[in-house]
PDB file of C-alpha atoms and ligand atoms in Angstrom:
ATOM      1  CA  MET A   1    -104.556-120.976-118.404  1.00  0.00           C
ATOM      2  CA  PRO A   2    -106.695-119.852-121.355  1.00  0.00           C
ATOM      3  CA  ILE A   3    -105.463-120.999-124.757  1.00  0.00           C
ATOM      4  CA  LEU A   4    -106.346-117.589-126.251  1.00  0.00           C
ATOM      5  CA  THR A   5    -106.144-114.231-124.514  1.00  0.00           C
ATOM      6  CA  VAL A   6    -107.036-111.051-126.366  1.00  0.00           C
ATOM      7  CA  ASP A   7    -105.925-108.036-124.376  1.00  0.00           C
ATOM      8  CA  ALA A   8    -107.024-104.435-125.122  1.00  0.00           C
ATOM      9  CA  LEU A   9    -106.919-105.112-128.857  1.00  0.00           C
ATOM     10  CA  ASP A  10    -107.285-102.227-131.271  1.00  0.00           C
ATOM     11  CA  ALA A  11    -107.573-102.426-135.049  1.00  0.00           C
ATOM     12  CA  ARG A  12    -108.192 -99.844-137.728  1.00  0.00           C
ATOM     13  CA  HIS A  13    -109.110 -99.597-141.364  1.00  0.00           C
ATOM     14  CA  GLY A  14    -107.444 -96.306-142.202  1.00  0.00           C
ATOM     15  CA  LEU A  15    -109.124 -93.715-140.009  1.00  0.00           C
ATOM     16  CA  LEU A  16    -111.926 -96.083-139.020  1.00  0.00           C
ATOM     17  CA  HIS A  17    -111.389 -97.549-135.540  1.00  0.00           C
ATOM     18  CA  ALA A  18    -113.013-100.977-136.109  1.00  0.00           C
ATOM     19  CA  VAL A  19    -111.911-102.792-132.910  1.00  0.00           C
ATOM     20  CA  ARG A  20    -111.642-100.735-129.718  1.00  0.00           C
ATOM     21  CA  GLY A  21    -109.890-102.110-126.668  1.00  0.00           C
ATOM     22  CA  VAL A  22    -111.360-105.613-126.907  1.00  0.00           C
ATOM     23  CA  SER A  23    -110.363-108.085-124.171  1.00  0.00           C
ATOM     24  CA  PHE A  24    -111.521-111.649-123.619  1.00  0.00           C
ATOM     25  CA  ALA A  25    -110.129-115.128-123.065  1.00  0.00           C
ATOM     26  CA  VAL A  26    -111.025-118.586-124.363  1.00  0.00           C
ATOM     27  CA  GLU A  27    -110.298-121.790-122.476  1.00  0.00           C
ATOM     28  CA  GLU A  28    -109.165-124.921-124.272  1.00  0.00           C
ATOM     29  CA  GLY A  29    -112.193-126.914-125.477  1.00  0.00           C
ATOM     30  CA  GLU A  30    -114.525-123.935-125.233  1.00  0.00           C
ATOM     31  CA  THR A  31    -116.771-122.551-127.997  1.00  0.00           C
ATOM     32  CA  LEU A  32    -117.216-118.789-127.993  1.00  0.00           C
ATOM     33  CA  ALA A  33    -119.809-117.160-130.254  1.00  0.00           C
ATOM     34  CA  LEU A  34    -119.166-113.603-131.413  1.00  0.00           C
ATOM     35  CA  VAL A  35    -122.366-111.770-132.283  1.00  0.00           C
ATOM     36  CA  GLY A  36    -123.228-108.195-133.186  1.00  0.00           C
ATOM     37  CA  ALA A  37    -124.715-106.127-135.980  1.00  0.00           C
ATOM     38  CA  ASN A  38    -123.104-105.688-139.390  1.00  0.00           C
ATOM     39  CA  GLY A  39    -120.002-103.558-139.059  1.00  0.00           C
ATOM     40  CA  ALA A  40    -119.581-104.204-135.306  1.00  0.00           C
ATOM     41  CA  GLY A  41    -116.006-105.377-135.890  1.00  0.00           C
ATOM     42  CA  LYS A  42    -116.367-109.154-135.597  1.00  0.00           C
ATOM     43  CA  THR A  43    -114.580-110.032-138.840  1.00  0.00           C
ATOM     44  CA  THR A  44    -111.776-107.565-138.158  1.00  0.00           C
ATOM     45  CA  LEU A  45    -111.315-109.064-134.688  1.00  0.00           C
ATOM     46  CA  LEU A  46    -111.117-112.637-136.042  1.00  0.00           C
ATOM     47  CA  ARG A  47    -108.673-111.529-138.732  1.00  0.00           C
ATOM     48  CA  CYS A  48    -106.468-109.873-136.101  1.00  0.00           C
ATOM     49  CA  ILE A  49    -106.365-113.109-134.100  1.00  0.00           C
ATOM     50  CA  ALA A  50    -105.423-115.034-137.259  1.00  0.00           C
ATOM     51  CA  GLY A  51    -102.814-112.473-138.331  1.00  0.00           C
ATOM     52  CA  ALA A  52    -104.702-111.523-141.491  1.00  0.00           C
ATOM     53  CA  HIS A  53    -105.157-107.948-140.231  1.00  0.00           C
ATOM     54  CA  ARG A  54    -102.588-105.965-138.257  1.00  0.00           C
ATOM     55  CA  ALA A  55    -103.551-104.931-134.745  1.00  0.00           C
ATOM     56  CA  SER A  56    -102.826-101.280-134.025  1.00  0.00           C
ATOM     57  CA  GLY A  57    -102.691-101.842-130.274  1.00  0.00           C
ATOM     58  CA  GLY A  58    -103.048-104.482-127.579  1.00  0.00           C
ATOM     59  CA  ARG A  59    -101.980-108.121-127.568  1.00  0.00           C
ATOM     60  CA  VAL A  60    -102.989-111.571-128.760  1.00  0.00           C
ATOM     61  CA  MET A  61    -101.581-114.357-126.571  1.00  0.00           C
ATOM     62  CA  PHE A  62    -101.874-117.936-127.775  1.00  0.00           C
ATOM     63  CA  ASP A  63    -100.919-120.796-125.500  1.00  0.00           C
ATOM     64  CA  GLY A  64     -98.771-118.468-123.414  1.00  0.00           C
ATOM     65  CA  THR A  65     -96.934-116.921-126.378  1.00  0.00           C
ATOM     66  CA  ASP A  66     -97.373-113.375-127.664  1.00  0.00           C
ATOM     67  CA  VAL A  67     -98.346-113.861-131.330  1.00  0.00           C
ATOM     68  CA  THR A  68     -99.471-110.255-131.940  1.00  0.00           C
ATOM     69  CA  HIS A  69     -96.728-109.578-134.434  1.00  0.00           C
ATOM     70  CA  LEU A  70     -96.407-113.016-136.036  1.00  0.00           C
ATOM     71  CA  PRO A  71     -97.433-113.272-139.702  1.00  0.00           C
ATOM     72  CA  ALA A  72    -100.507-115.365-140.514  1.00  0.00           C
ATOM     73  CA  HIS A  73     -98.591-118.409-141.806  1.00  0.00           C
ATOM     74  CA  ARG A  74     -96.597-118.616-138.563  1.00  0.00           C
ATOM     75  CA  ARG A  75     -99.832-118.509-136.550  1.00  0.00           C
ATOM     76  CA  VAL A  76    -101.161-121.408-138.637  1.00  0.00           C
ATOM     77  CA  GLN A  77     -98.046-123.336-137.617  1.00  0.00           C
ATOM     78  CA  CYS A  78     -98.785-122.439-133.975  1.00  0.00           C
ATOM     79  CA  GLY A  79    -102.293-123.921-134.389  1.00  0.00           C
ATOM     80  CA  ILE A  80    -104.565-120.987-135.273  1.00  0.00           C
ATOM     81  CA  ALA A  81    -106.780-121.568-138.330  1.00  0.00           C
ATOM     82  CA  LEU A  82    -109.263-119.112-139.837  1.00  0.00           C
ATOM     83  CA  VAL A  83    -112.225-120.097-142.008  1.00  0.00           C
ATOM     84  CA  PRO A  84    -112.775-116.724-143.660  1.00  0.00           C
ATOM     85  CA  GLU A  85    -116.043-115.120-144.614  1.00  0.00           C
ATOM     86  CA  GLY A  86    -116.704-116.053-148.243  1.00  0.00           C
ATOM     87  CA  ARG A  87    -114.721-119.320-147.914  1.00  0.00           C
ATOM     88  CA  ARG A  88    -111.843-118.331-150.254  1.00  0.00           C
ATOM     89  CA  LEU A  89    -111.166-121.774-151.661  1.00  0.00           C
ATOM     90  CA  PHE A  90    -108.860-122.234-154.654  1.00  0.00           C
ATOM     91  CA  ALA A  91    -111.786-122.451-157.077  1.00  0.00           C
ATOM     92  CA  GLY A  92    -109.855-124.039-159.963  1.00  0.00           C
ATOM     93  CA  MET A  93    -108.353-126.805-157.819  1.00  0.00           C
ATOM     94  CA  THR A  94    -110.140-129.973-156.754  1.00  0.00           C
ATOM     95  CA  VAL A  95    -111.448-130.323-153.214  1.00  0.00           C
ATOM     96  CA  GLU A  96    -108.730-132.858-152.433  1.00  0.00           C
ATOM     97  CA  GLU A  97    -106.029-130.520-153.787  1.00  0.00           C
ATOM     98  CA  ASN A  98    -107.370-127.729-151.581  1.00  0.00           C
ATOM     99  CA  LEU A  99    -107.132-130.053-148.580  1.00  0.00           C
ATOM    100  CA  ARG A 100    -103.621-131.291-149.378  1.00  0.00           C
ATOM    101  CA  VAL A 101    -102.236-127.777-149.926  1.00  0.00           C
ATOM    102  CA  ALA A 102    -103.482-126.815-146.465  1.00  0.00           C
ATOM    103  CA  ALA A 103    -102.029-129.962-144.883  1.00  0.00           C
ATOM    104  CA  GLY A 104     -98.535-128.866-145.906  1.00  0.00           C
ATOM    105  CA  ARG A 105     -98.895-125.526-144.143  1.00  0.00           C
ATOM    106  CA  GLY A 106    -100.025-126.461-140.669  1.00  0.00           C
ATOM    107  CA  ARG A 107     -98.940-128.526-137.714  1.00  0.00           C
ATOM    108  CA  PRO A 108     -98.374-132.252-137.777  1.00  0.00           C
ATOM    109  CA  GLY A 109    -101.465-134.050-136.493  1.00  0.00           C
ATOM    110  CA  THR A 110    -104.185-136.549-137.024  1.00  0.00           C
ATOM    111  CA  TRP A 111    -106.387-134.937-139.697  1.00  0.00           C
ATOM    112  CA  THR A 112    -106.286-136.805-143.025  1.00  0.00           C
ATOM    113  CA  VAL A 113    -108.476-136.674-146.123  1.00  0.00           C
ATOM    114  CA  GLU A 114    -110.117-139.912-144.903  1.00  0.00           C
ATOM    115  CA  ARG A 115    -110.992-138.389-141.520  1.00  0.00           C
ATOM    116  CA  ILE A 116    -112.341-135.307-143.249  1.00  0.00           C
ATOM    117  CA  VAL A 117    -114.744-137.449-145.287  1.00  0.00           C
ATOM    118  CA  GLU A 118    -115.941-139.122-142.079  1.00  0.00           C
ATOM    119  CA  ALA A 119    -116.594-135.705-140.504  1.00  0.00           C
ATOM    120  CA  PHE A 120    -118.099-134.174-143.666  1.00  0.00           C
ATOM    121  CA  PRO A 121    -119.803-137.025-145.566  1.00  0.00           C
ATOM    122  CA  GLN A 122    -121.090-134.551-148.171  1.00  0.00           C
ATOM    123  CA  LEU A 123    -117.485-134.079-149.361  1.00  0.00           C
ATOM    124  CA  GLY A 124    -116.867-137.792-150.051  1.00  0.00           C
ATOM    125  CA  PRO A 125    -118.283-137.854-153.592  1.00  0.00           C
ATOM    126  CA  LYS A 126    -116.826-134.400-154.334  1.00  0.00           C
ATOM    127  CA  LEU A 127    -113.120-134.887-153.634  1.00  0.00           C
ATOM    128  CA  GLN A 128    -112.203-134.764-157.330  1.00  0.00           C
ATOM    129  CA  ALA A 129    -114.661-131.971-158.206  1.00  0.00           C
ATOM    130  CA  ARG A 130    -113.404-128.422-158.785  1.00  0.00           C
ATOM    131  CA  ALA A 131    -113.998-126.463-155.604  1.00  0.00           C
ATOM    132  CA  GLY A 132    -115.602-123.674-157.647  1.00  0.00           C
ATOM    133  CA  ASP A 133    -118.256-126.105-158.936  1.00  0.00           C
ATOM    134  CA  LEU A 134    -119.528-127.118-155.477  1.00  0.00           C
ATOM    135  CA  SER A 135    -122.762-125.870-153.933  1.00  0.00           C
ATOM    136  CA  GLY A 136    -122.489-123.189-151.235  1.00  0.00           C
ATOM    137  CA  GLY A 137    -122.937-125.727-148.440  1.00  0.00           C
ATOM    138  CA  GLN A 138    -120.320-128.057-149.891  1.00  0.00           C
ATOM    139  CA  GLN A 139    -117.918-125.142-150.303  1.00  0.00           C
ATOM    140  CA  GLN A 140    -118.420-124.174-146.679  1.00  0.00           C
ATOM    141  CA  ALA A 141    -117.757-127.745-145.577  1.00  0.00           C
ATOM    142  CA  ALA A 142    -114.610-127.762-147.751  1.00  0.00           C
ATOM    143  CA  ALA A 143    -113.444-124.456-146.251  1.00  0.00           C
ATOM    144  CA  ILE A 144    -113.811-125.826-142.709  1.00  0.00           C
ATOM    145  CA  ALA A 145    -112.154-129.074-143.784  1.00  0.00           C
ATOM    146  CA  ARG A 146    -109.235-127.151-145.279  1.00  0.00           C
ATOM    147  CA  ALA A 147    -108.700-125.375-141.961  1.00  0.00           C
ATOM    148  CA  LEU A 148    -108.854-128.682-140.073  1.00  0.00           C
ATOM    149  CA  MET A 149    -106.139-130.149-142.310  1.00  0.00           C
ATOM    150  CA  THR A 150    -103.704-127.721-140.636  1.00  0.00           C
ATOM    151  CA  ASN A 151    -104.469-129.532-137.313  1.00  0.00           C
ATOM    152  CA  PRO A 152    -105.493-126.371-135.481  1.00  0.00           C
ATOM    153  CA  ARG A 153    -105.787-126.005-131.732  1.00  0.00           C
ATOM    154  CA  LEU A 154    -108.005-122.973-132.271  1.00  0.00           C
ATOM    155  CA  LEU A 155    -110.550-122.747-135.088  1.00  0.00           C
ATOM    156  CA  LEU A 156    -111.889-119.313-136.048  1.00  0.00           C
ATOM    157  CA  LEU A 157    -115.117-119.521-138.088  1.00  0.00           C
ATOM    158  CA  ASP A 158    -116.479-116.407-139.774  1.00  0.00           C
ATOM    159  CA  GLU A 159    -120.186-116.612-140.621  1.00  0.00           C
ATOM    160  CA  VAL A 160    -120.390-120.216-141.766  1.00  0.00           C
ATOM    161  CA  SER A 161    -124.141-119.800-142.424  1.00  0.00           C
ATOM    162  CA  LEU A 162    -123.805-116.857-144.791  1.00  0.00           C
ATOM    163  CA  GLY A 163    -125.620-117.384-148.094  1.00  0.00           C
ATOM    164  CA  LEU A 164    -126.510-121.020-147.389  1.00  0.00           C
ATOM    165  CA  SER A 165    -129.934-122.646-147.526  1.00  0.00           C
ATOM    166  CA  PRO A 166    -131.345-123.724-144.139  1.00  0.00           C
ATOM    167  CA  ILE A 167    -130.707-127.370-145.079  1.00  0.00           C
ATOM    168  CA  ALA A 168    -127.072-126.649-145.966  1.00  0.00           C
ATOM    169  CA  VAL A 169    -126.586-124.738-142.705  1.00  0.00           C
ATOM    170  CA  ASP A 170    -127.968-127.708-140.767  1.00  0.00           C
ATOM    171  CA  ALA A 171    -125.575-130.073-142.570  1.00  0.00           C
ATOM    172  CA  VAL A 172    -122.546-127.874-141.852  1.00  0.00           C
ATOM    173  CA  TYR A 173    -123.522-127.495-138.186  1.00  0.00           C
ATOM    174  CA  ALA A 174    -124.203-131.218-137.844  1.00  0.00           C
ATOM    175  CA  SER A 175    -120.592-131.855-138.840  1.00  0.00           C
ATOM    176  CA  LEU A 176    -119.341-129.048-136.635  1.00  0.00           C
ATOM    177  CA  GLN A 177    -121.278-130.438-133.681  1.00  0.00           C
ATOM    178  CA  GLY A 178    -119.201-133.598-133.921  1.00  0.00           C
ATOM    179  CA  LEU A 179    -116.053-131.489-133.770  1.00  0.00           C
ATOM    180  CA  LEU A 180    -117.272-129.315-130.936  1.00  0.00           C
ATOM    181  CA  GLY A 181    -118.293-132.376-128.946  1.00  0.00           C
ATOM    182  CA  GLY A 182    -114.761-133.652-129.479  1.00  0.00           C
ATOM    183  CA  GLY A 183    -113.253-130.805-127.448  1.00  0.00           C
ATOM    184  CA  ALA A 184    -112.131-128.435-130.221  1.00  0.00           C
ATOM    185  CA  THR A 185    -111.577-124.805-129.248  1.00  0.00           C
ATOM    186  CA  VAL A 186    -113.670-122.557-131.469  1.00  0.00           C
ATOM    187  CA  VAL A 187    -114.442-118.859-131.863  1.00  0.00           C
ATOM    188  CA  LEU A 188    -117.301-118.392-134.300  1.00  0.00           C
ATOM    189  CA  VAL A 189    -119.122-115.429-135.766  1.00  0.00           C
ATOM    190  CA  GLU A 190    -122.774-116.325-136.216  1.00  0.00           C
ATOM    191  CA  GLN A 191    -125.627-114.037-137.284  1.00  0.00           C
ATOM    192  CA  ASP A 192    -128.288-116.519-136.206  1.00  0.00           C
ATOM    193  CA  LEU A 193    -128.553-115.708-132.513  1.00  0.00           C
ATOM    194  CA  ALA A 194    -130.614-118.757-131.570  1.00  0.00           C
ATOM    195  CA  ARG A 195    -128.035-121.013-133.171  1.00  0.00           C
ATOM    196  CA  ALA A 196    -125.145-119.129-131.555  1.00  0.00           C
ATOM    197  CA  LEU A 197    -126.713-119.612-128.113  1.00  0.00           C
ATOM    198  CA  ARG A 198    -127.301-123.313-128.847  1.00  0.00           C
ATOM    199  CA  VAL A 199    -123.809-124.246-130.023  1.00  0.00           C
ATOM    200  CA  ALA A 200    -121.633-121.969-127.872  1.00  0.00           C
ATOM    201  CA  ASP A 201    -120.494-122.207-124.264  1.00  0.00           C
ATOM    202  CA  ARG A 202    -120.136-118.445-124.064  1.00  0.00           C
ATOM    203  CA  VAL A 203    -121.372-115.541-126.119  1.00  0.00           C
ATOM    204  CA  LEU A 204    -119.760-112.167-126.639  1.00  0.00           C
ATOM    205  CA  CYS A 205    -121.626-109.295-128.290  1.00  0.00           C
ATOM    206  CA  MET A 206    -119.836-106.430-130.045  1.00  0.00           C
ATOM    207  CA  LEU A 207    -121.197-102.989-130.823  1.00  0.00           C
ATOM    208  CA  GLU A 208    -119.203-100.374-132.735  1.00  0.00           C
ATOM    209  CA  GLY A 209    -115.902-102.136-132.071  1.00  0.00           C
ATOM    210  CA  ARG A 210    -116.428-102.744-128.353  1.00  0.00           C
ATOM    211  CA  VAL A 211    -117.541-105.703-126.252  1.00  0.00           C
ATOM    212  CA  VAL A 212    -120.937-104.775-124.802  1.00  0.00           C
ATOM    213  CA  TYR A 213    -122.029-108.153-123.452  1.00  0.00           C
ATOM    214  CA  GLU A 214    -120.267-111.328-122.384  1.00  0.00           C
ATOM    215  CA  GLY A 215    -121.919-114.268-120.669  1.00  0.00           C
ATOM    216  CA  ARG A 216    -122.390-118.011-120.514  1.00  0.00           C
ATOM    217  CA  ALA A 217    -124.716-119.087-123.327  1.00  0.00           C
ATOM    218  CA  GLN A 218    -126.920-121.147-121.016  1.00  0.00           C
ATOM    219  CA  GLU A 219    -127.437-118.161-118.724  1.00  0.00           C
ATOM    220  CA  THR A 220    -128.002-115.673-121.552  1.00  0.00           C
ATOM    221  CA  THR A 221    -131.406-114.872-122.969  1.00  0.00           C
ATOM    222  CA  ARG A 222    -132.072-113.837-126.511  1.00  0.00           C
ATOM    223  CA  GLU A 223    -133.524-110.583-125.152  1.00  0.00           C
ATOM    224  CA  GLN A 224    -130.285-109.755-123.305  1.00  0.00           C
ATOM    225  CA  VAL A 225    -128.215-110.213-126.425  1.00  0.00           C
ATOM    226  CA  MET A 226    -130.667-108.316-128.624  1.00  0.00           C
ATOM    227  CA  ALA A 227    -130.580-105.363-126.216  1.00  0.00           C
ATOM    228  CA  ALA A 228    -126.765-105.371-126.261  1.00  0.00           C
ATOM    229  CA  TYR A 229    -126.846-105.748-130.047  1.00  0.00           C
ATOM    230  CA  PHE A 230    -128.815-102.528-130.389  1.00  0.00           C
ATOM    231  CA  GLY A 231    -126.907-100.714-127.630  1.00  0.00           C
ATOM    232  CA  LEU A 232    -129.762-100.436-125.133  1.00  0.00           C
ATOM    233  CA  ARG A 233    -128.251 -99.183-121.898  1.00  0.00           C
ATOM    234  CA  GLU A 234    -129.736-101.716-119.469  1.00  0.00           C
ATOM    235  CA  ALA A 235    -128.196-104.687-121.323  1.00  0.00           C
ATOM    236  CA  VAL A 236    -124.637-103.445-121.302  1.00  0.00           C
ATOM    237  CA  ALA A 237    -122.571-105.743-119.102  1.00  0.00           C
TER     238      ALA A 237
HETATM  239  P1  ATP B 301    -120.197-107.959-140.972  1.00  0.00           P
HETATM  240  O1  ATP B 301    -121.180-108.798-140.257  1.00  0.00           O
HETATM  241  O2  ATP B 301    -120.826-106.991-141.919  1.00  0.00           O
HETATM  242  O3  ATP B 301    -119.048-108.706-141.574  1.00  0.00           O
HETATM  243  P2  ATP B 301    -118.468-107.229-138.798  1.00  0.00           P
HETATM  244  O4  ATP B 301    -119.025-107.125-137.425  1.00  0.00           O
HETATM  245  O5  ATP B 301    -117.719-108.450-139.139  1.00  0.00           O
HETATM  246  O6  ATP B 301    -119.610-106.981-139.852  1.00  0.00           O
HETATM  247  P3  ATP B 301    -116.219-105.782-139.800  1.00  0.00           P
HETATM  248  O7  ATP B 301    -116.353-106.430-141.147  1.00  0.00           O
HETATM  249  O8  ATP B 301    -115.077-106.170-138.943  1.00  0.00           O
HETATM  250  O9  ATP B 301    -117.565-105.954-138.972  1.00  0.00           O
HETATM  251  O10 ATP B 301    -116.206-104.206-140.023  1.00  0.00           O
HETATM  252  C1  ATP B 301    -115.968-103.277-138.961  1.00  0.00           C
HETATM  253  C2  ATP B 301    -115.913-101.889-139.550  1.00  0.00           C
HETATM  254  O11 ATP B 301    -114.763-101.773-140.384  1.00  0.00           O
HETATM  255  C3  ATP B 301    -117.106-101.545-140.434  1.00  0.00           C
HETATM  256  O12 ATP B 301    -117.414-100.173-140.229  1.00  0.00           O
HETATM  257  C4  ATP B 301    -116.610-101.782-141.834  1.00  0.00           C
HETATM  258  O13 ATP B 301    -117.258-100.931-142.748  1.00  0.00           O
HETATM  259  C5  ATP B 301    -115.140-101.414-141.706  1.00  0.00           C
HETATM  260  N1  ATP B 301    -114.303-102.196-142.637  1.00  0.00           N
HETATM  261  C6  ATP B 301    -114.221-103.528-142.696  1.00  0.00           C
HETATM  262  N2  ATP B 301    -113.334-103.917-143.644  1.00  0.00           N
HETATM  263  C7  ATP B 301    -112.846-102.782-144.186  1.00  0.00           C
HETATM  264  C8  ATP B 301    -111.890-102.491-145.210  1.00  0.00           C
HETATM  265  N3  ATP B 301    -111.261-103.471-145.847  1.00  0.00           N
HETATM  266  N4  ATP B 301    -111.649-101.200-145.492  1.00  0.00           N
HETATM  267  C9  ATP B 301    -112.287-100.192-144.836  1.00  0.00           C
HETATM  268  N5  ATP B 301    -113.186-100.395-143.854  1.00  0.00           N
HETATM  269  C10 ATP B 301    -113.466-101.655-143.533  1.00  0.00           C
END
């Protein structure tokens, strides 16, 4: 049984219909990359799964339970963690304080500050630094680490590369690769198509709120996704 099933999900921002009848499933241990142009609805979809945005129709099933109407903090307790676009750390608190606050909100589990430092070595010397004083790459690592401290079974990552230097992106993905190799279940939004195809098991492309392509990453070409991205008829699955 899939750990996550999204069924005919709809979401709106006022009159704007941002997510339109989206359905897909994610198996435990799988990495799914969500791609699509700006405004395609990827962030809104992730936020609906996390409970940060209200769905106006359809269902989100997590581990066999309908979580569509659960508030975000209850979904965190179920094992769903969102790393939001823009990171949203508590800027005035230290990195360690950010991590410990999150730990109190999630599920019991094996993530500790020590394990975080093993997974994200760049955070080791920064534990007592104010989160707001970190570089972009360090902040992104801290945002992922904060989500991990809730011991999620499903990690939702929104544009981890955004605004980072290529070196910082490589460092964040190097740490993520360790996690992905360890069987974590991940849905990630990634603008860099080549990277999305490299790290994901499956890729799903959205256009104007709808799913227009879904396929196994290894069997998907960059050209197929680009055609779906721009809504060219022959690419639509
Ligand atoms: P991006 O890569 O730019 O983040 P996206 O694929 O994640 O794009 P969303 O951010 O989900 O797309 O946006 C989907 C649509 O909803 C867009 O038309 C966007 O302008 C609109 N939208 C998003 N957030 C809001 C909001 N808070 N209020 C009104 N409209 C919004």
